Amino acid sequence: MGLSIGIVGLPNVGKSTTFNALTKTQNAQSANYPFCTIEPNKAIVSVPDMRLDALAKIVNPQKIQHSVVEFVDIAGLVKGASKGEGLGNQFLANIKETEVILQIIRCFEDSNITHVEGSIDPLRDVEIIETELLIADMQTLQKRVEKLIKSAKSGTEREAKAQLEVAQTLLKHIEDGNAVRTFNDKTNGYFLLLDKELRFLTNKEIIYGANVDEESLSVDNAFVTTLRKYASKQGAEVIKLCSKIEEELVGLSDEEVAEFLKDLGVQESGLDTIIRLGFQKLGLISYFTAGIKEVRAWTIHKGDKAPVAAGVIHKDFEKGFIRAEVIAYEDFIKYNGEAKAKEAGAMRVEGKDYIVKDGDIMHFRFNV
């Protein structure tokens, strides 16, 4: 789908350790010094979905396939990145390519792990990152405004004046210290054009990953409480994780993981929560196909119609789409499979205008 979540944070906050655990690999080198991650590491991660297991119990397939989402581990950011400090410019270019930002914020004390700013202060760390992103947006937009002024004067671009007006209003908004996501004219066509072209960093959805110690997993520590208050004002969510423990969970069986988490007083691994939330923030949903060969989740955008969903399996399915046979997930489970759901009248036949719902079990009829 070409959509990804960028993991950002200051150096030594547990970002690469989180990435290692997230991808169940050890290919993102984690070391106790800044900039050990230079090339952004990319990984495709399965989206946890209990519904697939429930379907598999009924269908008994040869394999199960989950929806996936891409995470990108981006080099640690430092103060002054927008001026090229550290790996600044590279960092900002890499993050532009992602759709959602996962900010890993250190919310634990440990004298053995140095903090680039010398102390633990989640709000200061968030401010450093968000200020750098804001400055980068401001610089990008300033360049665009300069071009638009020239075009408006020379009359080379027909709509340059109208676009310039929106760009200048937005620039003032950013210069006043406000993120692009809080701009009040975001449905304006010229704004949408600017955002598509410049990919504003502060217009991206944010998830805050509070990296805590073991003790703080079941009960919030003071650092997490502070971060939650800040995030709720931003309309963002905070997910707690302990990157050290997440790494320890790698390689354990599902049963062992469940037992381990139960002992810690948590229901689900922080990373599983982050993966599912990230998938949601990207505006994605899953529909299912359930057969003897495989039970599979297919990824589509929320609001996609049946032919588009069919095209995810094969382009020919979209071209020659006739109809879709649909059973809601709840009905499939309730009637213990397709045959009985059909008997009970729970299978619907839907046409080209049907908007696919999350969890639909679908079978496509097509003609090529």
Tab-separated table of N, CA and C in Angstrom, residues 11 128 154 160-161 167 201 240 313 327:
chain	number	residue	atom	x	y	z
A	11	PRO	N	18.383	10.564	20.418
A	11	PRO	CA	19.265	9.404	20.570
A	11	PRO	C	19.113	8.781	21.972
A	128	ILE	N	11.553	19.334	21.665
A	128	ILE	CA	12.715	19.381	20.757
A	128	ILE	C	12.324	18.799	19.403
A	154	SER	N	4.545	37.588	-12.166
A	154	SER	CA	4.748	37.422	-13.613
A	154	SER	C	3.500	36.906	-14.328
A	160	ALA	N	-1.708	31.181	-9.084
A	160	ALA	CA	-0.647	31.456	-8.112
A	160	ALA	C	-1.103	32.414	-7.007
A	161	LYS	N	-1.892	33.436	-7.376
A	161	LYS	CA	-2.333	34.429	-6.375
A	161	LYS	C	-3.177	33.774	-5.287
A	167	ALA	N	-1.012	29.954	1.229
A	167	ALA	CA	0.347	29.634	1.699
A	167	ALA	C	0.821	30.648	2.740
A	201	LEU	N	5.455	17.926	7.754
A	201	LEU	CA	5.772	16.985	8.836
A	201	LEU	C	4.809	17.121	10.009
A	240	LYS	N	2.074	2.809	26.286
A	240	LYS	CA	3.236	2.463	27.114
A	240	LYS	C	3.880	1.187	26.606
A	313	ILE	N	-6.598	-8.346	-4.416
A	313	ILE	CA	-6.249	-9.758	-4.627
A	313	ILE	C	-5.620	-9.909	-6.016
A	327	ILE	N	-20.234	-11.958	4.052
A	327	ILE	CA	-20.766	-12.369	5.361
A	327	ILE	C	-20.048	-11.509	6.400
